[in-house]
PDB file of C-alpha atoms in Angstrom:
ATOM      1  CA  LYS A  21     -57.322  69.253  -9.373  1.00  0.00           C
ATOM      2  CA  ALA A  22     -54.270  67.963 -11.450  1.00  0.00           C
ATOM      3  CA  GLY A  23     -52.171  65.106 -10.273  1.00  0.00           C
ATOM      4  CA  VAL A  24     -48.435  64.596 -10.084  1.00  0.00           C
ATOM      5  CA  THR A  25     -46.907  65.045 -13.443  1.00  0.00           C
ATOM      6  CA  GLN A  26     -43.537  63.552 -14.264  1.00  0.00           C
ATOM      7  CA  THR A  27     -41.647  64.176 -17.567  1.00  0.00           C
ATOM      8  CA  PRO A  28     -40.527  62.581 -19.722  1.00  0.00           C
ATOM      9  CA  ARG A  29     -42.505  59.131 -19.347  1.00  0.00           C
ATOM     10  CA  TYR A  30     -39.828  57.199 -21.127  1.00  0.00           C
ATOM     11  CA  LEU A  31     -36.171  57.919 -21.642  1.00  0.00           C
ATOM     12  CA  ILE A  32     -33.361  55.776 -23.308  1.00  0.00           C
ATOM     13  CA  LYS A  33     -29.830  56.671 -22.336  1.00  0.00           C
ATOM     14  CA  THR A  34     -26.274  54.950 -22.928  1.00  0.00           C
ATOM     15  CA  ARG A  35     -23.858  54.217 -20.260  1.00  0.00           C
ATOM     16  CA  GLY A  36     -21.693  57.335 -18.974  1.00  0.00           C
ATOM     17  CA  GLN A  37     -24.396  59.962 -20.036  1.00  0.00           C
ATOM     18  CA  GLN A  38     -26.400  61.937 -17.582  1.00  0.00           C
ATOM     19  CA  VAL A  39     -30.152  62.388 -17.233  1.00  0.00           C
ATOM     20  CA  THR A  40     -32.440  64.921 -15.669  1.00  0.00           C
ATOM     21  CA  LEU A  41     -36.034  63.829 -14.635  1.00  0.00           C
ATOM     22  CA  SER A  42     -38.726  66.438 -13.791  1.00  0.00           C
ATOM     23  CA  CYS A  43     -41.615  66.329 -11.411  1.00  0.00           C
ATOM     24  CA  SER A  44     -44.594  68.850 -10.971  1.00  0.00           C
ATOM     25  CA  PRO A  45     -46.388  68.118  -7.667  1.00  0.00           C
ATOM     26  CA  ILE A  46     -50.212  68.652  -6.970  1.00  0.00           C
ATOM     27  CA  SER A  47     -50.915  72.150  -6.573  1.00  0.00           C
ATOM     28  CA  GLY A  48     -50.390  73.336  -2.867  1.00  0.00           C
ATOM     29  CA  HIS A  49     -48.183  70.333  -1.993  1.00  0.00           C
ATOM     30  CA  ARG A  50     -44.916  71.371  -0.506  1.00  0.00           C
ATOM     31  CA  SER A  51     -43.049  68.102  -0.195  1.00  0.00           C
ATOM     32  CA  VAL A  52     -41.701  66.097  -3.084  1.00  0.00           C
ATOM     33  CA  SER A  53     -40.147  62.664  -2.826  1.00  0.00           C
ATOM     34  CA  TRP A  54     -38.213  60.530  -5.344  1.00  0.00           C
ATOM     35  CA  TYR A  55     -38.087  56.795  -5.393  1.00  0.00           C
ATOM     36  CA  GLN A  56     -36.431  54.160  -7.787  1.00  0.00           C
ATOM     37  CA  GLN A  57     -38.671  50.991  -8.369  1.00  0.00           C
ATOM     38  CA  THR A  58     -36.978  47.903  -9.863  1.00  0.00           C
ATOM     39  CA  PRO A  59     -38.312  44.246 -10.001  1.00  0.00           C
ATOM     40  CA  GLY A  60     -35.651  43.012  -7.684  1.00  0.00           C
ATOM     41  CA  GLN A  61     -35.566  45.786  -5.143  1.00  0.00           C
ATOM     42  CA  GLY A  62     -38.935  47.076  -5.126  1.00  0.00           C
ATOM     43  CA  LEU A  63     -39.410  50.715  -4.271  1.00  0.00           C
ATOM     44  CA  GLN A  64     -36.522  52.543  -2.738  1.00  0.00           C
ATOM     45  CA  PHE A  65     -36.281  55.891  -1.488  1.00  0.00           C
ATOM     46  CA  LEU A  66     -34.138  58.312  -3.011  1.00  0.00           C
ATOM     47  CA  PHE A  67     -34.633  61.736  -1.300  1.00  0.00           C
ATOM     48  CA  GLU A  68     -37.265  64.204  -0.192  1.00  0.00           C
ATOM     49  CA  TYR A  69     -37.357  67.809  -0.706  1.00  0.00           C
ATOM     50  CA  PHE A  70     -39.260  70.452   1.245  1.00  0.00           C
ATOM     51  CA  SER A  71     -39.254  74.287   0.743  1.00  0.00           C
ATOM     52  CA  GLU A  72     -36.206  73.787  -1.592  1.00  0.00           C
ATOM     53  CA  THR A  73     -34.225  71.949   0.889  1.00  0.00           C
ATOM     54  CA  GLN A  74     -33.289  68.188   0.931  1.00  0.00           C
ATOM     55  CA  ARG A  75     -34.809  67.040   4.251  1.00  0.00           C
ATOM     56  CA  ASN A  76     -33.964  63.314   3.822  1.00  0.00           C
ATOM     57  CA  LYS A  77     -31.963  61.083   1.875  1.00  0.00           C
ATOM     58  CA  GLY A  78     -31.732  57.274   0.989  1.00  0.00           C
ATOM     59  CA  ASN A  79     -28.736  55.088   0.572  1.00  0.00           C
ATOM     60  CA  PHE A  80     -27.866  55.895  -2.996  1.00  0.00           C
ATOM     61  CA  PRO A  81     -24.473  57.042  -4.370  1.00  0.00           C
ATOM     62  CA  GLY A  82     -23.807  60.661  -5.058  1.00  0.00           C
ATOM     63  CA  ARG A  83     -24.421  60.321  -8.635  1.00  0.00           C
ATOM     64  CA  PHE A  84     -28.216  60.768  -7.790  1.00  0.00           C
ATOM     65  CA  SER A  85     -28.956  64.276  -6.993  1.00  0.00           C
ATOM     66  CA  GLY A  86     -31.987  66.371  -6.851  1.00  0.00           C
ATOM     67  CA  ARG A  87     -33.248  69.779  -6.334  1.00  0.00           C
ATOM     68  CA  GLN A  88     -36.593  71.781  -5.635  1.00  0.00           C
ATOM     69  CA  PHE A  89     -37.585  75.137  -7.032  1.00  0.00           C
ATOM     70  CA  SER A  90     -39.512  77.659  -5.290  1.00  0.00           C
ATOM     71  CA  ASN A  91     -42.800  76.565  -7.122  1.00  0.00           C
ATOM     72  CA  SER A  92     -42.297  73.160  -5.453  1.00  0.00           C
ATOM     73  CA  ARG A  93     -41.366  71.612  -8.903  1.00  0.00           C
ATOM     74  CA  SER A  94     -38.602  69.151  -8.503  1.00  0.00           C
ATOM     75  CA  GLU A  95     -35.827  67.819 -10.799  1.00  0.00           C
ATOM     76  CA  MET A  96     -33.643  64.456 -10.175  1.00  0.00           C
ATOM     77  CA  ASN A  97     -30.357  64.128 -12.107  1.00  0.00           C
ATOM     78  CA  VAL A  98     -28.313  61.093 -12.345  1.00  0.00           C
ATOM     79  CA  SER A  99     -24.952  61.482 -13.540  1.00  0.00           C
ATOM     80  CA  THR A 100     -22.456  58.929 -15.206  1.00  0.00           C
ATOM     81  CA  LEU A 101     -25.177  56.383 -15.625  1.00  0.00           C
ATOM     82  CA  GLU A 102     -24.651  52.702 -15.220  1.00  0.00           C
ATOM     83  CA  LEU A 103     -26.692  49.901 -16.639  1.00  0.00           C
ATOM     84  CA  GLY A 104     -28.092  49.016 -13.078  1.00  0.00           C
ATOM     85  CA  ASP A 105     -29.642  52.561 -13.089  1.00  0.00           C
ATOM     86  CA  SER A 106     -32.430  51.354 -15.599  1.00  0.00           C
ATOM     87  CA  ALA A 107     -35.627  51.441 -13.505  1.00  0.00           C
ATOM     88  CA  LEU A 108     -39.096  53.325 -12.917  1.00  0.00           C
ATOM     89  CA  TYR A 109     -38.382  56.499 -11.269  1.00  0.00           C
ATOM     90  CA  LEU A 110     -41.373  57.655  -9.248  1.00  0.00           C
ATOM     91  CA  CYS A 111     -42.054  61.127  -7.842  1.00  0.00           C
ATOM     92  CA  ALA A 112     -44.512  61.607  -4.868  1.00  0.00           C
ATOM     93  CA  SER A 113     -45.883  64.755  -3.655  1.00  0.00           C
ATOM     94  CA  SER A 114     -47.572  65.446  -0.163  1.00  0.00           C
ATOM     95  CA  LEU A 115     -48.969  68.287   1.676  1.00  0.00           C
ATOM     96  CA  ASP A 116     -46.091  68.470   4.311  1.00  0.00           C
ATOM     97  CA  LEU A 117     -43.146  66.580   5.437  1.00  0.00           C
ATOM     98  CA  VAL A 118     -44.187  63.923   7.677  1.00  0.00           C
ATOM     99  CA  GLY A 119     -47.248  61.606   8.341  1.00  0.00           C
ATOM    100  CA  ASN A 120     -49.162  62.799   5.171  1.00  0.00           C
ATOM    101  CA  ILE A 121     -50.266  60.918   2.495  1.00  0.00           C
ATOM    102  CA  GLN A 122     -48.154  60.770  -0.780  1.00  0.00           C
ATOM    103  CA  TYR A 123     -49.693  60.881  -4.137  1.00  0.00           C
ATOM    104  CA  PHE A 124     -47.575  59.421  -6.959  1.00  0.00           C
ATOM    105  CA  GLY A 125     -46.902  60.380 -10.475  1.00  0.00           C
ATOM    106  CA  ALA A 126     -46.911  57.705 -13.259  1.00  0.00           C
ATOM    107  CA  GLY A 127     -43.140  57.717 -13.311  1.00  0.00           C
ATOM    108  CA  THR A 128     -40.305  57.853 -15.686  1.00  0.00           C
ATOM    109  CA  ARG A 129     -39.060  54.693 -17.393  1.00  0.00           C
ATOM    110  CA  LEU A 130     -35.443  54.966 -17.984  1.00  0.00           C
ATOM    111  CA  SER A 131     -33.391  52.416 -19.794  1.00  0.00           C
ATOM    112  CA  VAL A 132     -29.719  52.556 -19.839  1.00  0.00           C
ATOM    113  CA  LEU A 133     -28.080  50.631 -22.810  1.00  0.00           C
TER     114      LEU A 133
ATOM    115  CA  GLU B  24     -32.756  48.222  11.056  1.00  0.00           C
ATOM    116  CA  ASP B  25     -36.171  49.315   9.824  1.00  0.00           C
ATOM    117  CA  GLN B  26     -37.846  46.619   7.833  1.00  0.00           C
ATOM    118  CA  VAL B  27     -41.268  45.931   5.999  1.00  0.00           C
ATOM    119  CA  THR B  28     -41.945  42.429   4.835  1.00  0.00           C
ATOM    120  CA  GLN B  29     -45.044  41.599   2.686  1.00  0.00           C
ATOM    121  CA  SER B  30     -46.496  38.083   2.233  1.00  0.00           C
ATOM    122  CA  PRO B  31     -47.365  36.326   0.194  1.00  0.00           C
ATOM    123  CA  GLU B  32     -45.424  37.566  -2.669  1.00  0.00           C
ATOM    124  CA  ALA B  33     -48.198  36.517  -5.069  1.00  0.00           C
ATOM    125  CA  LEU B  34     -51.692  35.459  -4.727  1.00  0.00           C
ATOM    126  CA  ARG B  35     -54.238  33.791  -7.068  1.00  0.00           C
ATOM    127  CA  LEU B  36     -57.832  33.960  -5.980  1.00  0.00           C
ATOM    128  CA  GLN B  37     -61.081  33.058  -7.658  1.00  0.00           C
ATOM    129  CA  GLU B  38     -63.650  35.815  -8.011  1.00  0.00           C
ATOM    130  CA  GLY B  39     -65.478  36.003  -4.831  1.00  0.00           C
ATOM    131  CA  GLU B  40     -62.860  34.038  -2.759  1.00  0.00           C
ATOM    132  CA  SER B  41     -62.048  36.325   0.255  1.00  0.00           C
ATOM    133  CA  SER B  42     -58.495  36.490   1.557  1.00  0.00           C
ATOM    134  CA  SER B  43     -56.078  38.755   3.491  1.00  0.00           C
ATOM    135  CA  LEU B  44     -52.562  40.100   2.704  1.00  0.00           C
ATOM    136  CA  ASN B  45     -50.042  40.489   5.378  1.00  0.00           C
ATOM    137  CA  CYS B  46     -47.311  43.296   6.172  1.00  0.00           C
ATOM    138  CA  SER B  47     -45.152  43.077   9.062  1.00  0.00           C
ATOM    139  CA  TYR B  48     -42.817  45.719  10.044  1.00  0.00           C
ATOM    140  CA  THR B  49     -39.796  46.586  12.436  1.00  0.00           C
ATOM    141  CA  VAL B  50     -39.313  50.282  13.344  1.00  0.00           C
ATOM    142  CA  SER B  51     -38.392  52.152  16.268  1.00  0.00           C
ATOM    143  CA  GLY B  52     -41.544  54.109  16.377  1.00  0.00           C
ATOM    144  CA  LEU B  53     -44.450  53.983  14.034  1.00  0.00           C
ATOM    145  CA  ARG B  54     -45.583  57.218  12.541  1.00  0.00           C
ATOM    146  CA  GLY B  55     -48.016  55.755  10.058  1.00  0.00           C
ATOM    147  CA  LEU B  56     -48.651  52.689   8.055  1.00  0.00           C
ATOM    148  CA  PHE B  57     -49.829  53.186   4.484  1.00  0.00           C
ATOM    149  CA  TRP B  58     -51.527  50.785   1.691  1.00  0.00           C
ATOM    150  CA  TYR B  59     -51.188  51.448  -1.943  1.00  0.00           C
ATOM    151  CA  ARG B  60     -52.267  49.755  -4.967  1.00  0.00           C
ATOM    152  CA  GLN B  61     -50.096  49.696  -8.269  1.00  0.00           C
ATOM    153  CA  ASP B  62     -51.212  48.923 -11.660  1.00  0.00           C
ATOM    154  CA  PRO B  63     -48.951  47.876 -14.326  1.00  0.00           C
ATOM    155  CA  GLY B  64     -47.278  50.885 -15.800  1.00  0.00           C
ATOM    156  CA  LYS B  65     -48.810  53.293 -13.326  1.00  0.00           C
ATOM    157  CA  GLY B  66     -47.596  54.851 -10.093  1.00  0.00           C
ATOM    158  CA  PRO B  67     -48.898  53.821  -6.596  1.00  0.00           C
ATOM    159  CA  GLU B  68     -52.485  54.776  -5.979  1.00  0.00           C
ATOM    160  CA  PHE B  69     -53.083  55.650  -2.005  1.00  0.00           C
ATOM    161  CA  LEU B  70     -55.651  53.357  -0.223  1.00  0.00           C
ATOM    162  CA  PHE B  71     -55.282  53.715   3.520  1.00  0.00           C
ATOM    163  CA  THR B  72     -53.379  55.462   6.419  1.00  0.00           C
ATOM    164  CA  LEU B  73     -53.169  53.624   9.758  1.00  0.00           C
ATOM    165  CA  TYR B  74     -51.594  55.442  12.769  1.00  0.00           C
ATOM    166  CA  SER B  75     -52.430  53.178  15.727  1.00  0.00           C
ATOM    167  CA  ALA B  76     -52.813  49.428  16.789  1.00  0.00           C
ATOM    168  CA  GLY B  77     -56.523  48.854  16.785  1.00  0.00           C
ATOM    169  CA  GLU B  78     -57.351  50.987  13.962  1.00  0.00           C
ATOM    170  CA  GLU B  79     -59.239  49.954  10.917  1.00  0.00           C
ATOM    171  CA  LYS B  80     -60.333  51.568   7.909  1.00  0.00           C
ATOM    172  CA  GLU B  81     -62.626  50.211   4.988  1.00  0.00           C
ATOM    173  CA  LYS B  82     -63.263  51.002   1.247  1.00  0.00           C
ATOM    174  CA  GLU B  83     -65.457  49.075  -0.883  1.00  0.00           C
ATOM    175  CA  ARG B  84     -64.160  45.482  -0.796  1.00  0.00           C
ATOM    176  CA  LEU B  85     -61.013  46.367   1.070  1.00  0.00           C
ATOM    177  CA  LYS B  86     -60.574  46.539   4.918  1.00  0.00           C
ATOM    178  CA  ALA B  87     -57.194  47.454   6.476  1.00  0.00           C
ATOM    179  CA  THR B  88     -56.225  46.632  10.166  1.00  0.00           C
ATOM    180  CA  LEU B  89     -53.219  47.395  12.170  1.00  0.00           C
ATOM    181  CA  THR B  90     -51.426  45.735  15.150  1.00  0.00           C
ATOM    182  CA  LYS B  91     -48.295  46.674  16.992  1.00  0.00           C
ATOM    183  CA  LYS B  92     -46.164  44.436  14.505  1.00  0.00           C
ATOM    184  CA  GLU B  93     -48.343  44.107  11.399  1.00  0.00           C
ATOM    185  CA  SER B  94     -51.170  45.070   9.261  1.00  0.00           C
ATOM    186  CA  PHE B  95     -53.624  43.215   7.127  1.00  0.00           C
ATOM    187  CA  LEU B  96     -55.475  44.099   4.304  1.00  0.00           C
ATOM    188  CA  HIS B  97     -58.483  41.875   3.951  1.00  0.00           C
ATOM    189  CA  ILE B  98     -60.339  41.628   0.538  1.00  0.00           C
ATOM    190  CA  THR B  99     -63.830  40.445   0.727  1.00  0.00           C
ATOM    191  CA  ALA B 100     -65.471  38.886  -2.484  1.00  0.00           C
ATOM    192  CA  PRO B 101     -62.860  40.302  -4.814  1.00  0.00           C
ATOM    193  CA  LYS B 102     -63.568  41.085  -8.375  1.00  0.00           C
ATOM    194  CA  PRO B 103     -60.996  40.965 -11.403  1.00  0.00           C
ATOM    195  CA  GLU B 104     -60.626  44.507 -11.334  1.00  0.00           C
ATOM    196  CA  ASP B 105     -59.126  44.099  -7.896  1.00  0.00           C
ATOM    197  CA  SER B 106     -56.098  42.588  -9.552  1.00  0.00           C
ATOM    198  CA  ALA B 107     -53.024  44.650  -8.833  1.00  0.00           C
ATOM    199  CA  THR B 108     -49.946  44.834  -6.651  1.00  0.00           C
ATOM    200  CA  TYR B 109     -50.620  45.860  -3.142  1.00  0.00           C
ATOM    201  CA  LEU B 110     -47.750  47.762  -1.335  1.00  0.00           C
ATOM    202  CA  CYS B 111     -47.207  48.510   2.228  1.00  0.00           C
ATOM    203  CA  ALA B 112     -45.200  51.319   3.649  1.00  0.00           C
ATOM    204  CA  VAL B 113     -44.302  52.514   6.997  1.00  0.00           C
ATOM    205  CA  GLN B 114     -43.030  55.740   8.168  1.00  0.00           C
ATOM    206  CA  ASP B 115     -40.556  55.673  11.113  1.00  0.00           C
ATOM    207  CA  GLY B 116     -41.381  58.118  13.804  1.00  0.00           C
ATOM    208  CA  GLY B 117     -38.017  57.633  15.508  1.00  0.00           C
ATOM    209  CA  SER B 118     -36.392  60.752  14.353  1.00  0.00           C
ATOM    210  CA  SER B 119     -37.517  64.182  12.751  1.00  0.00           C
ATOM    211  CA  ALA B 120     -36.092  63.034   9.603  1.00  0.00           C
ATOM    212  CA  SER B 121     -38.223  60.016   9.189  1.00  0.00           C
ATOM    213  CA  LYS B 122     -38.107  57.994   5.992  1.00  0.00           C
ATOM    214  CA  ILE B 123     -41.024  55.780   4.308  1.00  0.00           C
ATOM    215  CA  ILE B 124     -40.016  52.334   3.747  1.00  0.00           C
ATOM    216  CA  PHE B 125     -41.988  50.143   1.232  1.00  0.00           C
ATOM    217  CA  GLY B 126     -42.383  46.513   1.207  1.00  0.00           C
ATOM    218  CA  SER B 127     -41.773  44.320  -1.917  1.00  0.00           C
ATOM    219  CA  GLY B 128     -45.556  44.195  -2.611  1.00  0.00           C
ATOM    220  CA  THR B 129     -48.236  41.301  -3.113  1.00  0.00           C
ATOM    221  CA  ARG B 130     -49.188  40.579  -6.553  1.00  0.00           C
ATOM    222  CA  LEU B 131     -52.781  39.699  -6.514  1.00  0.00           C
ATOM    223  CA  SER B 132     -54.641  38.094  -9.400  1.00  0.00           C
ATOM    224  CA  ILE B 133     -58.366  37.441  -9.475  1.00  0.00           C
ATOM    225  CA  ARG B 134     -59.765  34.933 -11.861  1.00  0.00           C
ATOM    226  CA  PRO B 135     -63.290  35.401 -13.222  1.00  0.00           C
TER     227      PRO B 135
END
C-alpha cells in the first residue's frame, strides 16, 4: 500500500510569490491534515480537510489556504510569501476525522529568499 | 489553553542504557495521545496511540504508558538505530472539531 505522497519535495521561492503544495493520501483515507514544522515552533497544525470540507483550522493567517478534491487529494496554497514561511510542510492522512492514527508524508521543504 | 510539554529536549545515552521520555499535557478532555518517531529529513512515523489512563503499549524496545496528566516513553536497552526525535501529540476531545497538538519533541541520541 502506497504511503502519503507530497510534491514537490523541495521548493525555493522569493518573498511576495505564492506557492502550491500537493498531497496524495493513502488510498481509502478521507482526512488530510497539514502541518508546518520549524526548528523554533515545532509542528504546528494548519488545517484539516474531510470530504472536501475544511473541518478544523489552526492559528495561521489567511495567506495560508487549502482545499481537498473528491479523490481526497489535497493542495495547500501560501500567498504573498514571507521569509518566516520557510519551513517543512507536512501532510498527514487518516481514515477518519478524529481519534485515528495519522500517517505522514516526507514533507515539502520550502525556502523563501 | 491546551498544551503539550516534552522533556528533556535532548537526551544522550550509551547503547544499552535504559531511560524514559516524558510528555505532560493539559487538555479539556483527552481523546487520544500519540507517540511518533521522526528521523532527519523524514515525516513523523507512528509508534503508539493511548486512550485512557493506565493503558500501556509495547513495541520492541519501546513501551508507552499513560496517566491522567502525562505519558512516558520507556526505552529499554536502546541501540544506535533508536536515535531520532520522539514526538508526543494529544487530541483534545472537548469539541467535535478537535485538534491535534504536538509537543516540541525529545532528540534522542544513542552512542555505540
